[in-house]
Tab-separated table of C-alpha atoms and ligand atoms in Angstrom:
chain	number	residue	atom	x	y	z
A	3	MET	CA	-6.420	-12.536	40.613
A	4	ASN	CA	-5.065	-10.624	43.595
A	5	GLU	CA	-3.121	-7.969	41.756
A	6	LYS	CA	-3.983	-4.488	43.012
A	7	ALA	CA	-3.208	-1.040	41.701
A	8	VAL	CA	-3.014	1.924	44.029
A	9	LEU	CA	-2.447	5.486	42.956
A	10	ARG	CA	-0.768	7.722	45.545
A	11	LEU	CA	-1.390	11.457	45.201
A	12	GLY	CA	0.156	13.394	48.071
A	13	ASP	CA	-0.576	11.271	51.131
A	14	GLN	CA	-3.831	9.898	49.794
A	15	ASP	CA	-4.107	6.394	48.306
A	16	TYR	CA	-6.653	5.601	45.624
A	17	PRO	CA	-7.215	1.901	44.882
A	18	LEU	CA	-7.826	1.258	41.193
A	19	VAL	CA	-9.660	-1.726	39.731
A	20	ILE	CA	-7.719	-4.009	37.382
A	21	THR	CA	-9.620	-5.430	34.414
A	22	VAL	CA	-8.297	-8.568	32.678
A	23	GLY	CA	-9.251	-9.511	29.131
A	24	SER	CA	-9.907	-13.057	27.878
A	25	GLU	CA	-6.288	-13.329	26.638
A	26	GLY	CA	-4.834	-12.019	29.897
A	27	GLU	CA	-4.380	-8.415	28.752
A	28	LYS	CA	-4.471	-6.205	31.846
A	29	ALA	CA	-5.853	-2.707	32.218
A	30	ILE	CA	-6.093	-0.284	35.112
A	31	ASP	CA	-9.625	1.054	35.149
A	32	ILE	CA	-9.445	4.823	35.614
A	33	SER	CA	-13.052	5.576	34.697
A	34	SER	CA	-13.720	7.252	38.074
A	35	LEU	CA	-10.272	8.891	38.369
A	36	ARG	CA	-11.359	12.470	37.732
A	37	ALA	CA	-14.402	12.205	39.955
A	38	ASP	CA	-12.288	10.692	42.770
A	39	THR	CA	-9.088	12.749	42.457
A	40	GLY	CA	-9.657	15.752	40.160
A	41	TYR	CA	-6.862	14.437	37.905
A	42	ILE	CA	-7.057	13.158	34.346
A	43	THR	CA	-4.517	11.013	32.476
A	44	LEU	CA	-2.437	12.316	29.584
A	45	ASP	CA	-1.640	9.905	26.744
A	46	PRO	CA	-1.039	11.637	23.375
A	47	GLY	CA	-1.587	9.176	20.538
A	48	PHE	CA	-3.504	6.890	22.973
A	49	ALA	CA	-0.682	4.326	22.940
A	50	ASN	CA	-1.525	3.298	26.523
A	51	THR	CA	-5.232	3.952	26.517
A	52	GLY	CA	-7.884	1.271	26.245
A	53	ALA	CA	-10.910	3.124	24.918
A	54	CYS	CA	-13.309	0.191	25.240
A	55	GLU	CA	-13.707	-3.502	25.897
A	56	SER	CA	-14.150	-5.366	22.624
A	57	GLY	CA	-14.813	-8.983	21.658
A	58	ILE	CA	-14.014	-8.683	17.957
A	59	THR	CA	-10.286	-8.911	17.224
A	60	PHE	CA	-7.255	-9.969	19.233
A	61	ILE	CA	-3.732	-8.799	18.390
A	62	GLN	CA	-0.560	-9.778	20.202
A	63	GLY	CA	1.902	-7.409	18.582
A	64	ASP	CA	5.099	-8.846	20.069
A	65	GLN	CA	4.348	-12.328	18.795
A	66	GLY	CA	2.705	-11.241	15.532
A	67	ILE	CA	-0.676	-12.812	16.400
A	68	LEU	CA	-3.924	-11.667	14.785
A	69	ARG	CA	-7.267	-13.414	15.359
A	70	TYR	CA	-10.801	-12.487	14.326
A	71	ARG	CA	-13.340	-13.650	16.924
A	72	GLY	CA	-10.666	-16.066	18.171
A	73	ILE	CA	-9.812	-17.611	14.778
A	74	PRO	CA	-6.200	-17.108	13.587
A	75	ILE	CA	-5.872	-15.031	10.446
A	76	GLU	CA	-3.725	-17.772	8.855
A	77	GLN	CA	-6.663	-20.219	9.052
A	78	LEU	CA	-9.088	-17.680	7.649
A	79	VAL	CA	-6.968	-16.847	4.585
A	80	GLN	CA	-6.499	-20.551	3.971
A	81	HIS	CA	-10.061	-21.771	4.397
A	82	SER	CA	-12.469	-18.847	4.402
A	83	ARG	CA	-13.765	-16.317	1.909
A	84	PHE	CA	-14.080	-12.598	2.501
A	85	ILE	CA	-17.865	-12.738	2.792
A	86	GLU	CA	-17.778	-15.568	5.319
A	87	THR	CA	-15.093	-13.729	7.336
A	88	ALA	CA	-17.242	-10.595	7.214
A	89	TYR	CA	-20.135	-12.572	8.656
A	90	LEU	CA	-17.875	-13.915	11.405
A	91	LEU	CA	-16.679	-10.423	12.334
A	92	ILE	CA	-20.098	-8.811	12.326
A	93	TRP	CA	-22.074	-11.565	14.110
A	94	GLY	CA	-19.340	-13.275	16.104
A	95	GLU	CA	-19.724	-16.818	14.687
A	96	LEU	CA	-18.991	-18.518	11.387
A	97	PRO	CA	-22.274	-18.835	9.471
A	98	THR	CA	-24.101	-22.137	9.015
A	99	PRO	CA	-24.653	-23.071	5.329
A	100	LYS	CA	-28.185	-21.659	5.564
A	101	GLN	CA	-26.998	-18.370	7.097
A	102	MET	CA	-24.258	-18.128	4.446
A	103	ASP	CA	-26.750	-18.616	1.607
A	104	HIS	CA	-29.046	-16.036	3.119
A	105	PHE	CA	-26.263	-13.445	3.541
A	106	SER	CA	-24.932	-14.082	0.015
A	107	SER	CA	-28.369	-13.613	-1.479
A	108	LEU	CA	-28.831	-10.395	0.497
A	109	LEU	CA	-25.582	-9.140	-1.038
A	110	THR	CA	-26.803	-10.019	-4.517
A	111	GLN	CA	-30.152	-8.316	-3.935
A	112	ASN	CA	-28.396	-5.126	-2.811
A	113	GLU	CA	-25.691	-4.784	-5.433
A	114	MET	CA	-27.475	-2.117	-7.522
A	115	LEU	CA	-27.403	1.556	-6.634
A	116	HIS	CA	-30.516	3.693	-6.742
A	117	GLU	CA	-30.401	5.100	-10.293
A	118	ASN	CA	-30.367	8.660	-8.935
A	119	MET	CA	-27.092	7.951	-7.165
A	120	LYS	CA	-25.375	7.706	-10.536
A	121	HIS	CA	-25.979	11.436	-11.010
A	122	HIS	CA	-23.906	12.241	-7.916
A	123	PHE	CA	-20.850	11.088	-9.860
A	124	GLU	CA	-21.518	13.767	-12.492
A	125	GLY	CA	-20.876	16.414	-9.823
A	126	PHE	CA	-17.334	15.266	-9.067
A	127	PRO	CA	-14.413	16.667	-11.053
A	128	TRP	CA	-12.415	14.042	-12.948
A	129	THR	CA	-9.445	14.738	-10.723
A	130	SER	CA	-11.322	13.671	-7.559
A	131	HIS	CA	-9.528	11.303	-5.214
A	132	PRO	CA	-11.443	7.988	-5.037
A	133	MET	CA	-11.400	8.108	-1.213
A	134	ALA	CA	-13.175	11.485	-1.254
A	135	MET	CA	-15.828	10.099	-3.605
A	136	LEU	CA	-16.224	6.922	-1.571
A	137	SER	CA	-16.675	8.756	1.706
A	138	ALA	CA	-19.198	11.154	0.154
A	139	MET	CA	-21.147	8.399	-1.598
A	140	ILE	CA	-21.343	6.182	1.482
A	141	ASN	CA	-22.687	9.135	3.437
A	142	ALA	CA	-25.181	9.693	0.624
A	143	LEU	CA	-26.457	6.123	1.123
A	144	SER	CA	-28.105	7.328	4.338
A	145	CYS	CA	-30.336	9.575	2.184
A	146	TYR	CA	-31.452	6.601	0.088
A	147	HIS	CA	-31.780	4.085	2.934
A	148	PRO	CA	-32.859	6.138	5.969
A	149	VAL	CA	-34.442	3.173	7.764
A	150	LEU	CA	-31.251	1.143	7.504
A	151	SER	CA	-29.032	3.987	8.756
A	152	ALA	CA	-30.073	3.349	12.325
A	153	PRO	CA	-31.158	-0.293	12.355
A	154	SER	CA	-33.183	-1.206	15.394
A	155	ASN	CA	-33.367	-5.007	15.156
A	156	PRO	CA	-31.032	-7.843	14.065
A	157	SER	CA	-32.653	-8.337	10.673
A	158	GLN	CA	-32.273	-4.619	9.893
A	159	VAL	CA	-28.618	-4.775	10.975
A	160	GLU	CA	-28.137	-7.684	8.592
A	161	GLN	CA	-29.867	-5.793	5.817
A	162	ALA	CA	-27.772	-2.665	6.523
A	163	ALA	CA	-24.519	-4.660	6.588
A	164	ALA	CA	-25.389	-6.377	3.302
A	165	THR	CA	-26.406	-3.061	1.732
A	166	LEU	CA	-23.104	-1.436	2.650
A	167	MET	CA	-20.902	-4.390	1.802
A	168	SER	CA	-22.566	-4.952	-1.537
A	169	LYS	CA	-22.992	-1.379	-2.703
A	170	VAL	CA	-19.442	-0.363	-1.763
A	171	ARG	CA	-18.174	-2.405	-4.752
A	172	THR	CA	-20.563	-0.701	-7.133
A	173	LEU	CA	-19.625	2.743	-5.787
A	174	VAL	CA	-15.905	2.009	-6.108
A	175	ALA	CA	-16.249	0.637	-9.647
A	176	PHE	CA	-18.471	3.535	-10.774
A	177	SER	CA	-15.979	6.090	-9.434
A	178	TYR	CA	-13.230	4.301	-11.407
A	179	LYS	CA	-15.335	4.437	-14.583
A	180	MET	CA	-16.350	8.065	-14.030
A	181	VAL	CA	-12.728	9.239	-13.823
A	182	ARG	CA	-11.989	7.424	-17.097
A	183	GLY	CA	-15.091	8.661	-18.831
A	184	GLU	CA	-16.111	5.061	-19.509
A	185	PRO	CA	-19.676	3.719	-19.308
A	186	PHE	CA	-20.730	2.256	-15.983
A	187	ILE	CA	-20.830	-1.536	-15.941
A	188	TYR	CA	-23.644	-2.917	-13.812
A	189	PRO	CA	-23.079	-5.703	-11.288
A	190	SER	CA	-23.648	-9.272	-12.375
A	191	PRO	CA	-25.633	-11.426	-9.925
A	192	LYS	CA	-23.890	-14.576	-11.193
A	193	ARG	CA	-20.449	-13.490	-10.034
A	194	ARG	CA	-18.862	-13.865	-6.634
A	195	TYR	CA	-17.866	-10.847	-4.558
A	196	VAL	CA	-14.372	-10.050	-5.887
A	197	SER	CA	-15.060	-11.199	-9.441
A	198	ASN	CA	-18.058	-8.859	-9.528
A	199	LEU	CA	-15.981	-5.902	-8.317
A	200	LEU	CA	-13.269	-6.505	-10.930
A	201	HIS	CA	-15.925	-7.051	-13.620
A	202	MET	CA	-17.545	-3.678	-12.859
A	203	MET	CA	-14.141	-1.994	-12.971
A	204	PHE	CA	-12.518	-3.650	-15.960
A	205	SER	CA	-15.267	-4.972	-18.237
A	206	GLN	CA	-16.312	-2.908	-21.245
A	207	PRO	CA	-19.789	-2.994	-22.807
A	208	GLU	CA	-18.403	-5.064	-25.701
A	209	GLU	CA	-15.919	-7.152	-23.726
A	210	SER	CA	-16.345	-8.922	-20.433
A	211	TYR	CA	-13.373	-9.066	-18.055
A	212	GLU	CA	-12.789	-12.553	-16.671
A	213	PRO	CA	-10.285	-12.541	-13.820
A	214	SER	CA	-8.467	-15.817	-13.183
A	215	PRO	CA	-9.243	-17.759	-9.985
A	216	VAL	CA	-5.669	-17.089	-8.770
A	217	VAL	CA	-6.245	-13.344	-9.058
A	218	THR	CA	-9.692	-13.322	-7.432
A	219	ARG	CA	-8.432	-15.553	-4.631
A	220	ALA	CA	-5.438	-13.273	-3.969
A	221	VAL	CA	-7.666	-10.178	-3.846
A	222	ASP	CA	-10.167	-12.027	-1.643
A	223	ARG	CA	-7.327	-12.950	0.749
A	224	LEU	CA	-6.155	-9.337	0.712
A	225	LEU	CA	-9.633	-8.232	1.778
A	226	ILE	CA	-9.704	-10.855	4.564
A	227	LEU	CA	-6.344	-9.596	5.841
A	228	HIS	CA	-7.675	-6.037	5.997
A	229	ALA	CA	-11.061	-6.921	7.494
A	230	ASP	CA	-10.361	-5.755	11.034
A	231	HIS	CA	-7.507	-4.598	13.221
A	232	GLU	CA	-9.141	-3.587	16.507
A	233	GLN	CA	-8.796	0.032	17.672
A	234	ASN	CA	-6.779	1.537	14.800
A	235	CYS	CA	-7.273	5.158	13.725
A	236	SER	CA	-10.189	4.602	11.305
A	237	THR	CA	-12.007	2.076	13.493
A	238	SER	CA	-11.650	4.332	16.519
A	239	THR	CA	-13.080	7.096	14.353
A	240	VAL	CA	-16.071	4.929	13.417
A	241	ARG	CA	-16.604	4.098	17.101
A	242	MET	CA	-16.263	7.712	18.178
A	243	VAL	CA	-18.744	8.945	15.581
A	244	ALA	CA	-21.090	6.056	16.455
A	245	SER	CA	-20.904	7.017	20.141
A	246	SER	CA	-22.632	10.294	19.286
A	247	GLY	CA	-25.567	8.264	17.951
A	248	ALA	CA	-24.656	8.954	14.316
A	249	ASN	CA	-25.972	6.466	11.785
A	250	LEU	CA	-24.017	3.565	10.307
A	251	PHE	CA	-23.373	5.203	6.933
A	252	ALA	CA	-22.196	8.490	8.484
A	253	SER	CA	-19.916	6.644	10.912
A	254	VAL	CA	-18.342	4.537	8.160
A	255	SER	CA	-17.978	7.598	5.933
A	256	ALA	CA	-15.919	9.269	8.700
A	257	GLY	CA	-13.833	6.094	9.043
A	258	ILE	CA	-12.974	6.285	5.339
A	259	CYS	CA	-11.660	9.833	5.802
A	260	ALA	CA	-9.472	8.674	8.704
A	261	LEU	CA	-8.184	5.759	6.641
A	262	TRP	CA	-7.164	8.060	3.795
A	263	GLY	CA	-4.073	9.474	5.564
A	264	PRO	CA	-0.592	8.288	4.484
A	265	ARG	CA	0.193	7.097	8.009
A	266	HIS	CA	-2.786	4.746	7.841
A	267	GLY	CA	-4.594	3.315	4.791
A	268	GLY	CA	-2.921	5.736	2.405
A	269	ALA	CA	0.428	4.078	3.149
A	270	ASN	CA	-0.016	1.402	0.437
A	271	GLN	CA	-0.153	4.144	-2.199
A	272	ALA	CA	2.846	5.886	-0.596
A	273	VAL	CA	4.829	2.609	-0.662
A	274	ILE	CA	4.402	2.210	-4.418
A	275	GLU	CA	5.312	5.866	-4.994
A	276	MET	CA	8.470	5.331	-2.951
A	277	LEU	CA	9.345	2.158	-4.897
A	278	GLU	CA	8.644	3.931	-8.195
A	279	GLU	CA	10.974	6.740	-7.234
A	280	ILE	CA	13.735	4.266	-6.477
A	281	HIS	CA	13.064	2.489	-9.765
A	282	ALA	CA	13.184	5.779	-11.668
A	283	GLY	CA	16.666	6.322	-10.291
A	284	GLY	CA	15.785	9.096	-7.834
A	285	MET	CA	17.731	7.161	-5.170
A	286	ASP	CA	18.754	3.584	-4.470
A	287	ALA	CA	17.372	1.311	-1.766
A	288	ARG	CA	20.240	1.971	0.625
A	289	GLN	CA	19.908	5.771	0.266
A	290	CYS	CA	16.186	5.432	0.888
A	291	VAL	CA	16.789	3.555	4.162
A	292	GLU	CA	19.421	6.136	5.200
A	293	LEU	CA	17.013	8.984	4.455
A	294	ALA	CA	14.291	7.327	6.565
A	295	LYS	CA	16.703	7.243	9.521
A	296	LYS	CA	17.311	11.007	9.377
A	297	LYS	CA	14.740	12.679	11.605
A	298	ASP	CA	14.995	16.076	9.910
A	299	SER	CA	14.299	14.582	6.451
A	300	GLY	CA	10.617	14.227	7.313
A	301	PHE	CA	10.743	10.973	5.322
A	302	ARG	CA	9.784	7.537	6.653
A	303	LEU	CA	10.221	4.155	5.102
A	304	MET	CA	6.640	3.693	3.996
A	305	GLY	CA	5.087	0.308	4.781
A	306	PHE	CA	7.421	-0.108	7.740
A	307	GLY	CA	6.598	0.142	11.426
A	308	HIS	CA	3.384	-0.327	13.323
A	309	ARG	CA	1.920	0.973	16.550
A	310	VAL	CA	1.022	-2.525	17.712
A	311	TYR	CA	3.299	-4.985	15.886
A	312	LYS	CA	6.802	-5.003	17.229
A	313	ASN	CA	7.445	-8.091	15.137
A	314	TYR	CA	6.762	-9.061	11.505
A	315	ASP	CA	3.158	-8.135	10.693
A	316	PRO	CA	1.524	-11.565	10.049
A	317	ARG	CA	-0.525	-10.017	7.240
A	318	ALA	CA	2.601	-8.808	5.418
A	319	ARG	CA	4.051	-12.325	5.477
A	320	ILE	CA	0.966	-13.760	3.719
A	321	ILE	CA	0.708	-10.930	1.185
A	322	LYS	CA	4.393	-11.239	0.328
A	323	SER	CA	3.913	-14.881	-0.656
A	324	ASP	CA	0.756	-14.051	-2.644
A	325	CYS	CA	2.705	-11.456	-4.700
A	326	ASP	CA	4.730	-14.228	-6.345
A	327	LYS	CA	1.622	-16.283	-7.154
A	328	VAL	CA	-0.194	-13.347	-8.759
A	329	LEU	CA	2.791	-12.184	-10.812
A	330	GLU	CA	3.407	-15.729	-12.036
A	331	GLU	CA	-0.253	-16.177	-12.950
A	332	LEU	CA	-0.308	-12.899	-14.869
A	333	GLY	CA	2.999	-13.746	-16.494
A	334	CYS	CA	4.609	-10.483	-15.467
A	335	CYS	CA	7.583	-9.613	-13.340
A	336	ASP	CA	7.457	-6.376	-11.433
A	337	PRO	CA	10.789	-4.662	-10.773
A	338	LEU	CA	9.145	-2.921	-7.801
A	339	LEU	CA	8.840	-6.301	-6.043
A	340	GLU	CA	12.593	-6.777	-6.332
A	341	ILE	CA	13.172	-3.290	-4.927
A	342	ALA	CA	10.750	-3.965	-2.059
A	343	ARG	CA	12.581	-7.188	-1.181
A	344	GLU	CA	15.925	-5.383	-1.249
A	345	LEU	CA	14.617	-2.563	0.952
A	346	GLU	CA	13.257	-5.080	3.425
A	347	GLU	CA	16.537	-6.951	3.542
A	348	ILE	CA	18.560	-3.780	4.155
A	349	ALA	CA	16.166	-2.414	6.784
A	350	LEU	CA	15.867	-5.662	8.724
A	351	ARG	CA	19.665	-5.764	9.099
A	352	ASP	CA	19.939	-2.092	10.071
A	353	GLU	CA	20.470	-1.213	13.754
A	354	TYR	CA	17.997	1.716	13.581
A	355	PHE	CA	15.141	-0.561	12.475
A	356	ILE	CA	16.161	-3.432	14.760
A	357	GLU	CA	16.292	-1.179	17.846
A	358	ARG	CA	12.884	0.320	17.132
A	359	LYS	CA	11.364	-3.021	16.112
A	360	LEU	CA	10.288	-1.706	12.718
A	361	TYR	CA	9.145	-4.469	10.355
A	362	PRO	CA	7.164	-4.493	7.093
A	363	ASN	CA	3.474	-3.900	7.722
A	364	VAL	CA	0.371	-4.899	5.732
A	365	ASP	CA	0.919	-2.059	3.255
A	366	PHE	CA	4.436	-2.945	2.211
A	367	TYR	CA	3.535	-5.656	-0.340
A	368	SER	CA	-0.220	-5.178	-0.910
A	369	GLY	CA	0.276	-2.516	-3.601
A	370	ILE	CA	2.316	-4.943	-5.726
A	371	ILE	CA	-0.698	-7.265	-5.990
A	372	LEU	CA	-3.151	-4.442	-6.698
A	373	ARG	CA	-0.815	-2.936	-9.304
A	374	ALA	CA	-0.486	-6.289	-11.070
A	375	VAL	CA	-4.275	-6.609	-11.188
A	376	GLY	CA	-4.494	-3.159	-12.830
A	377	VAL	CA	-5.812	-1.128	-9.896
A	378	PRO	CA	-4.492	2.472	-10.103
A	379	LYS	CA	-2.442	3.552	-7.085
A	380	ASN	CA	-4.823	6.213	-5.872
A	381	MET	CA	-7.386	3.413	-5.493
A	382	PHE	CA	-5.217	1.257	-3.215
A	383	PRO	CA	-6.679	2.859	-0.065
A	384	VAL	CA	-10.136	2.228	-1.511
A	385	PHE	CA	-9.440	-1.519	-1.652
A	386	PHE	CA	-8.265	-1.252	1.946
A	387	ALA	CA	-11.609	0.400	2.783
A	388	ILE	CA	-13.610	-2.384	1.071
A	389	GLY	CA	-11.681	-4.893	3.161
A	390	ARG	CA	-12.094	-2.944	6.414
A	391	LEU	CA	-15.850	-2.517	6.017
A	392	PRO	CA	-16.884	-5.648	8.005
A	393	GLY	CA	-14.648	-4.543	10.879
A	394	TRP	CA	-16.185	-1.063	10.906
A	395	ILE	CA	-19.702	-2.531	10.842
A	396	ALA	CA	-18.836	-4.917	13.691
A	397	HIS	CA	-17.391	-2.063	15.775
A	398	TRP	CA	-20.329	0.215	14.994
A	399	ARG	CA	-22.623	-2.554	16.174
A	400	GLU	CA	-20.564	-3.235	19.309
A	401	THR	CA	-20.506	0.491	20.178
A	402	THR	CA	-24.200	1.090	19.665
A	403	GLU	CA	-25.183	-2.082	21.527
A	404	SER	CA	-22.755	-1.557	24.414
A	405	ARG	CA	-24.337	-1.250	27.831
A	406	SER	CA	-22.317	1.817	28.809
A	407	ASN	CA	-22.937	3.497	25.425
A	408	ARG	CA	-21.578	6.897	26.515
A	409	ILE	CA	-20.501	9.527	24.029
A	410	ASP	CA	-16.702	9.511	23.512
A	411	ARG	CA	-15.369	12.760	24.814
A	412	PRO	CA	-11.677	12.901	25.789
A	413	ARG	CA	-10.326	15.649	28.055
A	414	GLN	CA	-7.207	17.762	27.619
A	415	VAL	CA	-4.526	19.553	29.557
A	416	TYR	CA	-4.984	23.177	28.531
A	417	THR	CA	-1.683	24.969	27.749
A	418	GLY	CA	-3.018	28.182	26.135
A	419	PRO	CA	-2.999	31.756	27.485
A	420	ASN	CA	-4.535	32.531	30.877
A	421	GLU	CA	-7.497	34.906	31.009
A	422	ARG	CA	-6.807	38.225	29.254
A	423	GLN	CA	-8.828	41.176	28.016
A	424	TYR	CA	-10.233	41.717	24.536
A	425	VAL	CA	-8.386	44.549	22.736
A	426	PRO	CA	-10.472	46.611	20.256
A	427	LEU	CA	-9.157	46.507	16.645
A	428	GLU	CA	-8.082	50.180	16.561
A	429	GLN	CA	-5.880	49.696	19.639
A	430	ARG	CA	-3.948	46.774	18.097
A	431	CYS	CA	-0.754	47.595	16.265
B	519	ACO	N1	10.671	4.833	8.960
B	519	ACO	C1	11.599	5.371	9.766
B	519	ACO	N2	11.468	5.539	11.091
B	519	ACO	C2	10.323	5.128	11.649
B	519	ACO	C3	9.298	4.548	10.882
B	519	ACO	C4	9.505	4.405	9.504
B	519	ACO	N3	8.562	3.868	8.712
B	519	ACO	N4	8.265	4.242	11.702
B	519	ACO	C5	8.629	4.615	12.918
B	519	ACO	N5	9.881	5.152	12.908
B	519	ACO	C6	10.662	5.603	14.060
B	519	ACO	C7	10.179	6.959	14.567
B	519	ACO	O1	10.849	8.021	13.935
B	519	ACO	C8	10.473	6.847	16.034
B	519	ACO	O2	11.872	7.029	16.222
B	519	ACO	P1	12.421	7.686	17.610
B	519	ACO	O3	12.011	6.729	18.690
B	519	ACO	O4	13.877	7.798	17.399
B	519	ACO	O5	11.716	9.024	17.713
B	519	ACO	C9	10.186	5.376	16.356
B	519	ACO	O6	10.415	4.687	15.114
B	519	ACO	C10	8.779	5.128	16.830
B	519	ACO	O7	7.896	5.718	15.886
B	519	ACO	P2	6.472	6.339	16.235
B	519	ACO	O8	6.092	7.315	15.166
B	519	ACO	O9	6.467	6.801	17.645
B	519	ACO	O10	5.577	5.054	16.128
B	519	ACO	P3	4.030	5.057	16.050
B	519	ACO	O11	3.581	3.821	16.700
B	519	ACO	O12	3.462	6.351	16.546
B	519	ACO	O13	3.731	5.039	14.471
B	519	ACO	C11	3.384	4.308	12.267
B	519	ACO	C12	3.401	3.922	13.754
B	519	ACO	C13	2.486	5.540	12.045
B	519	ACO	C14	2.801	3.157	11.461
B	519	ACO	C15	4.831	4.605	11.814
B	519	ACO	O14	5.643	3.448	11.989
B	519	ACO	C16	4.904	5.092	10.377
B	519	ACO	O15	4.740	6.298	10.120
B	519	ACO	N6	5.150	4.169	9.397
B	519	ACO	C17	5.181	4.538	8.003
B	519	ACO	C18	3.765	4.691	7.460
B	519	ACO	C19	3.055	3.355	7.341
B	519	ACO	O16	3.587	2.385	6.812
B	519	ACO	N7	1.801	3.329	7.800
B	519	ACO	C20	0.945	2.136	7.736
B	519	ACO	C21	0.722	1.566	9.102
B	519	ACO	S1	-0.231	0.112	9.062
B	519	ACO	C22	-1.795	0.629	8.743
B	519	ACO	O17	-2.250	1.650	9.127
B	519	ACO	C23	-2.598	-0.239	7.999
């Protein structure tokens, strides 16, 4: 490729190297810009900044394309299972049957928590947000598994990945039980990944919860759809923390905090709250869309818009169709689904949303499925976190194994006061 980039500052030209990704995505490499010119770039929100080269996930936002390690998301939700997709993301290839068996048995071996970890839950108030507990408990794993926190060879990485992916279910289910004051239900080695999670949440000592295959499959597909999304806010957080040399559990714990916000993983909870408000008669769908268009309202149509997708989020399309299957299987009809469909229809015909290319994102319909399964709304972001775990592990691994492996440390353009003198307290009025 002969394309060249030249930066002209005053009468001096600075040639800049162009880097091209495997799907033709182009970037101007400015890594020596400051050293060469004394200038830095300014890009609030990083919308134009490539922070790294990555071989994990490809997104083409204008065409609504999402692929993990080259495989389209539509094929993965059709043919794969969450655990197999996790393996693909973390190690770059689909597992052979032998590798799959080995990884599955590692998950089974690691599903229990150290008994002392149960006592951590006693220290949380009953009003604790599940994301706060999850972040704290994942960080606490580094105290119980210090060797695995900073794995130094492939088999330790595998062990660490299995430990995190398996124990996260137990932590989530125990936090659910703690808030309800119900006895913890231990994992069952006979169950598959999602069935085991739902069993630990919804079984009682005297009555075992048996989710239907339609329900477990829908939740499994939901987890696949959340498994990675390249350099989003939480993944970038994991990478940034990892770049300091922090251990896997600490890095993932920070990612969970980043995911918690309503503009990111907390949006699925915010969507349901918005739909509930409409259902309760607080406003109708049209008023809600009008309110979202008013800048000074501070309100946004939750579950709409995306930094990367300027087209229908491919994940939202799949989840929308799964909503019907789950509701039919459970024999319930959810008025919130009708409201969501109406909102979507109004917004997609509205000039404001068309102009800004705002479409439903992954969070718009996911809460309907989780609600139908019985997951409380403040745990929706937690299910997002379970799904995103393989992506975080893959990015942690890519960051720590990268050849450049420099600490992430952005610069700034300082706009504060110029140098001034300290004024003693008694002279200040
Ligand atoms: N409702 C109304 N207006 C919106 C919305 C929305 N949901 N999203 C964006 N806009 C408008 C903005 O006001 C802005 O308008 P302007 O150009 O007139 O100023 C324009 O669209 C561009 O918006 P930005 O905030 O610049 O877009 P950005 O890429 O920074 O934000 C984000 C993306 C955070 C997802 C945003 O669309 C949003 O807040 N959506 C609602 C929350 C949500 O659903 N988050 C989940 C995202 S997916 C995920 O994290 C898994």
